[in-house]
Coordinates of N, CA and C in Angstrom, one line a residue:
M129 N 166.3 165.2 39.0 CA 166.8 164.2 38.1 C 167.5 163.1 38.9
L130 N 167.3 161.9 38.4 CA 167.9 160.7 39.1 C 169.3 160.5 38.6
K131 N 170.1 160.0 39.5 CA 171.5 159.7 39.2 C 171.5 158.3 38.5
T132 N 172.5 158.0 37.7 CA 172.6 156.8 37.0 C 172.4 155.6 37.8
N133 N 173.0 155.5 39.0 CA 172.9 154.4 39.9 C 171.5 154.3 40.4
E134 N 170.8 155.4 40.6 CA 169.4 155.4 41.1 C 168.5 154.8 39.9
K135 N 168.8 155.2 38.7 CA 168.0 154.6 37.6 C 168.2 153.1 37.5
D136 N 169.5 152.7 37.7 CA 169.8 151.3 37.6 C 169.0 150.5 38.7
R137 N 169.0 151.1 39.9 CA 168.3 150.4 41.0 C 166.8 150.4 40.8
L138 N 166.3 151.5 40.2 CA 164.8 151.6 39.9 C 164.5 150.5 38.9
Y139 N 165.3 150.3 37.9 CA 165.1 149.3 36.9 C 165.1 147.9 37.6
E140 N 166.0 147.7 38.5 CA 166.1 146.4 39.2 C 164.8 146.1 40.0
V141 N 164.2 147.2 40.6 CA 163.0 147.1 41.3 C 161.8 146.7 40.3
I142 N 161.8 147.3 39.2 CA 160.8 147.1 38.2 C 160.9 145.6 37.7
I143 N 162.1 145.1 37.4 CA 162.2 143.7 36.9 C 161.9 142.7 38.0
A144 N 162.1 143.1 39.3 CA 161.8 142.3 40.4 C 160.2 142.1 40.4
M145 N 159.5 143.2 40.1 CA 158.1 143.1 40.1 C 157.4 142.5 38.9
I146 N 158.0 142.8 37.7 CA 157.3 142.4 36.5 C 158.1 141.6 35.5
G147 N 159.4 141.4 35.9 CA 160.3 140.6 35.0 C 161.0 141.6 34.0
E148 N 162.0 141.0 33.4 CA 162.8 141.7 32.4 C 162.0 142.2 31.2
D149 N 162.1 143.5 30.8 CA 161.4 144.0 29.7 C 162.2 145.0 28.9
S150 N 162.5 144.6 27.7 CA 163.4 145.4 26.8 C 162.9 146.7 26.5
S151 N 161.5 146.9 26.4 CA 161.0 148.2 26.0 C 161.1 149.2 27.2
I152 N 160.9 148.7 28.4 CA 161.1 149.6 29.6 C 162.6 149.9 29.7
K153 N 163.5 148.9 29.5 CA 164.9 149.1 29.6 C 165.4 150.2 28.7
A154 N 164.8 150.2 27.5 CA 165.2 151.2 26.5 C 164.9 152.7 27.0
Y155 N 164.0 152.8 27.9 CA 163.6 154.1 28.5 C 164.3 154.4 29.8
K156 N 165.2 153.5 30.3 CA 165.8 153.7 31.6 C 166.5 155.0 31.7
S157 N 167.2 155.4 30.7 CA 167.9 156.7 30.8 C 167.0 157.9 31.1
G158 N 165.7 157.8 30.8 CA 164.8 158.8 31.0 C 164.0 158.7 32.3
F159 N 164.4 157.7 33.2 CA 163.7 157.6 34.5 C 163.9 158.9 35.3
N160 N 162.8 159.2 35.9 CA 162.8 160.5 36.7 C 161.9 160.3 37.9
E161 N 161.6 161.4 38.6 CA 160.8 161.4 39.8 C 159.3 160.9 39.5
K162 N 158.8 161.2 38.3 CA 157.5 160.7 37.9 C 157.5 159.2 37.8
T163 N 158.6 158.6 37.3 CA 158.8 157.2 37.1 C 158.8 156.6 38.5
V164 N 159.5 157.2 39.5 CA 159.6 156.7 40.8 C 158.1 156.6 41.4
A165 N 157.4 157.7 41.2 CA 156.0 157.7 41.7 C 155.1 156.6 41.1
V166 N 155.3 156.4 39.8 CA 154.6 155.3 39.1 C 155.0 153.9 39.6
V167 N 156.3 153.7 39.8 CA 156.7 152.4 40.4 C 156.2 152.2 41.8
E168 N 156.2 153.3 42.6 CA 155.6 153.1 43.9 C 154.2 152.6 43.9
E169 N 153.4 153.2 43.0 CA 152.0 152.8 42.8 C 151.9 151.3 42.3
M170 N 152.8 151.0 41.4 CA 152.9 149.6 40.9 C 153.2 148.6 42.0
I171 N 154.1 149.0 42.9 CA 154.5 148.1 44.0 C 153.3 147.9 44.9
D172 N 152.6 149.0 45.2 CA 151.4 148.9 46.0 C 150.3 148.0 45.3
A173 N 150.1 148.1 44.0 CA 149.1 147.3 43.3 C 149.6 145.8 43.4
G174 N 150.9 145.6 43.2 CA 151.4 144.2 43.2 C 151.2 143.6 44.6
A175 N 151.4 144.4 45.6 CA 151.3 143.9 47.0 C 149.8 143.5 47.3
K176 N 148.9 144.4 46.8 CA 147.5 144.1 47.0 C 147.1 142.8 46.3
C177 N 147.6 142.6 45.1 CA 147.3 141.4 44.3 C 147.8 140.2 45.0
N178 N 149.0 140.3 45.5 CA 149.6 139.1 46.2 C 148.9 138.8 47.5
A179 N 148.4 139.9 48.2 CA 147.7 139.7 49.4 C 146.4 139.0 49.1
N180 N 145.7 139.4 48.0 CA 144.5 138.7 47.6 C 144.7 137.2 47.3
M181 N 145.8 137.0 46.6 CA 146.1 135.6 46.2 C 146.4 134.8 47.5
K182 N 147.2 135.4 48.4 CA 147.5 134.7 49.6 C 146.2 134.4 50.5
K183 N 145.3 135.4 50.5 CA 144.0 135.2 51.2 C 143.2 134.0 50.5
L184 N 143.2 134.0 49.2 CA 142.4 132.9 48.5 C 143.0 131.6 48.9
I185 N 144.3 131.4 48.9 CA 144.9 130.1 49.2 C 144.7 129.8 50.7
S186 N 144.8 130.8 51.5 CA 144.6 130.6 53.0 C 143.1 130.2 53.2
D187 N 142.2 130.9 52.5 CA 140.8 130.5 52.7 C 140.5 129.1 52.2
L188 N 141.1 128.7 51.1 CA 140.9 127.4 50.5 C 141.4 126.3 51.5
L189 N 142.6 126.6 52.0 CA 143.2 125.6 52.9 C 142.7 125.6 54.3
G190 N 142.1 126.7 54.7 CA 141.6 126.8 56.1 C 142.7 126.7 57.1
A191 N 142.5 125.9 58.1 CA 143.5 125.7 59.1 C 144.5 124.6 58.8
S192 N 144.3 124.0 57.6 CA 145.3 122.9 57.3 C 146.7 123.4 57.1
S193 N 147.6 122.9 57.8 CA 149.0 123.3 57.7 C 149.8 122.5 56.7
T194 N 149.2 121.3 56.3 CA 149.9 120.4 55.4 C 149.0 120.0 54.2
L195 N 149.6 119.9 53.1 CA 148.8 119.4 52.0 C 148.9 117.9 51.9
T196 N 147.8 117.2 51.9 CA 147.8 115.8 51.7 C 147.0 115.5 50.5
K197 N 147.2 114.4 49.9 CA 146.5 114.0 48.7 C 145.0 114.1 48.9
G198 N 144.3 114.8 48.0 CA 142.9 114.9 48.2 C 142.4 116.1 48.9
W199 N 143.3 117.0 49.3 CA 143.0 118.2 50.0 C 142.0 119.1 49.3
L200 N 142.2 119.3 48.0 CA 141.4 120.2 47.2 C 140.0 119.7 47.2
K201 N 139.7 118.4 46.9 CA 138.4 117.9 46.9 C 137.7 118.2 48.2
K202 N 138.4 118.1 49.3 CA 137.8 118.4 50.6 C 137.4 119.8 50.8
V203 N 138.1 120.8 50.2 CA 137.7 122.2 50.4 C 136.8 122.7 49.3
L204 N 136.5 121.9 48.2 CA 135.8 122.5 47.1 C 134.4 122.9 47.5
G205 N 133.8 122.3 48.6 CA 132.5 122.8 49.0 C 132.5 124.2 49.4
S206 N 133.5 124.7 50.1 CA 133.6 126.1 50.5 C 134.3 127.0 49.5
A207 N 135.0 126.4 48.5 CA 135.8 127.1 47.6 C 135.0 128.2 46.8
K208 N 133.8 127.8 46.3 CA 133.0 128.7 45.5 C 132.7 130.0 46.3
H209 N 132.3 129.8 47.6 CA 132.1 131.0 48.4 C 133.3 131.9 48.6
N210 N 134.4 131.2 48.8 CA 135.7 131.9 49.0 C 136.1 132.6 47.7
L211 N 135.9 132.0 46.6 CA 136.2 132.7 45.3 C 135.3 133.9 45.1
D212 N 134.1 133.8 45.4 CA 133.2 134.9 45.2 C 133.6 136.1 46.0
I213 N 134.1 135.9 47.2 CA 134.4 137.1 48.1 C 135.8 137.6 48.0
T214 N 136.6 136.8 47.3 CA 138.0 137.2 47.1 C 138.2 138.0 45.8
E215 N 138.8 139.2 45.9 CA 139.0 140.0 44.7 C 140.3 139.6 44.0
L216 N 140.2 139.1 42.8 CA 141.3 138.7 42.0 C 141.5 139.6 40.8
K217 N 142.7 140.0 40.5 CA 142.9 141.0 39.5 C 143.6 140.4 38.2
G218 N 143.0 139.4 37.6 CA 143.6 139.0 36.3 C 144.2 137.6 36.4
Y219 N 144.9 137.2 35.4 CA 145.5 135.9 35.2 C 146.5 135.6 36.3
G220 N 147.3 136.5 36.7 CA 148.3 136.4 37.8 C 148.8 137.7 38.2
C221 N 149.3 137.8 39.3 CA 149.8 139.1 39.8 C 150.9 139.7 38.9
L222 N 151.9 138.9 38.5 CA 152.9 139.5 37.7 C 152.3 140.0 36.3
V223 N 151.5 139.2 35.7 CA 151.0 139.5 34.4 C 150.0 140.7 34.5
S224 N 149.2 140.7 35.5 CA 148.2 141.9 35.6 C 148.9 143.2 36.0
V225 N 149.9 143.1 36.9 CA 150.6 144.3 37.2 C 151.4 144.8 36.1
K226 N 152.1 143.9 35.3 CA 152.8 144.4 34.1 C 151.9 145.0 33.1
A227 N 150.8 144.4 32.8 CA 149.8 144.9 31.9 C 149.3 146.3 32.2
R228 N 149.1 146.5 33.5 CA 148.6 147.7 34.0 C 149.6 148.9 34.1
W229 N 150.9 148.5 34.4 CA 151.9 149.6 34.7 C 153.0 149.8 33.7
K230 N 153.2 148.9 32.8 CA 154.3 149.0 31.8 C 154.1 150.3 31.0
T231 N 153.0 150.6 30.5 CA 152.8 151.8 29.7 C 153.0 153.1 30.6
A232 N 152.5 153.0 31.8 CA 152.6 154.2 32.7 C 154.1 154.5 33.0
I233 N 154.9 153.4 33.1 CA 156.3 153.6 33.4 C 157.0 154.3 32.2
I234 N 156.7 153.8 31.0 CA 157.2 154.3 29.8 C 156.8 155.8 29.6
Y235 N 155.5 156.1 29.8 CA 155.0 157.4 29.6 C 155.6 158.4 30.6
S236 N 156.0 157.9 31.8 CA 156.6 158.8 32.8 C 157.9 159.3 32.4
T237 N 158.5 158.7 31.4 CA 159.9 159.2 31.0 C 159.8 160.2 29.8
I238 N 158.6 160.4 29.3 CA 158.5 161.3 28.1 C 158.2 162.7 28.6

């Protein structure tokens, strides 16, 4: 069983990853070791998503260290190839991670 302060900290981690969520907050008193395991998996998924987004931006920008007007037009020739090989998981990392893990977090408390 998690202590109250551990549940509070766990909820802080959750909102750092997916934002404030009243339905998850309502289940905070039921957080347990299963919830910890689910949140660990969620953090890993979020990190992978963010790494993929970082790779996409890096690939688009290439070696360019500064953004100047017109930079996107210059990289569009290679952008399609980079988009094809970069694995993206949804509209955005926060949204996709929340959509995937919110229910799992709630079910872990039941």
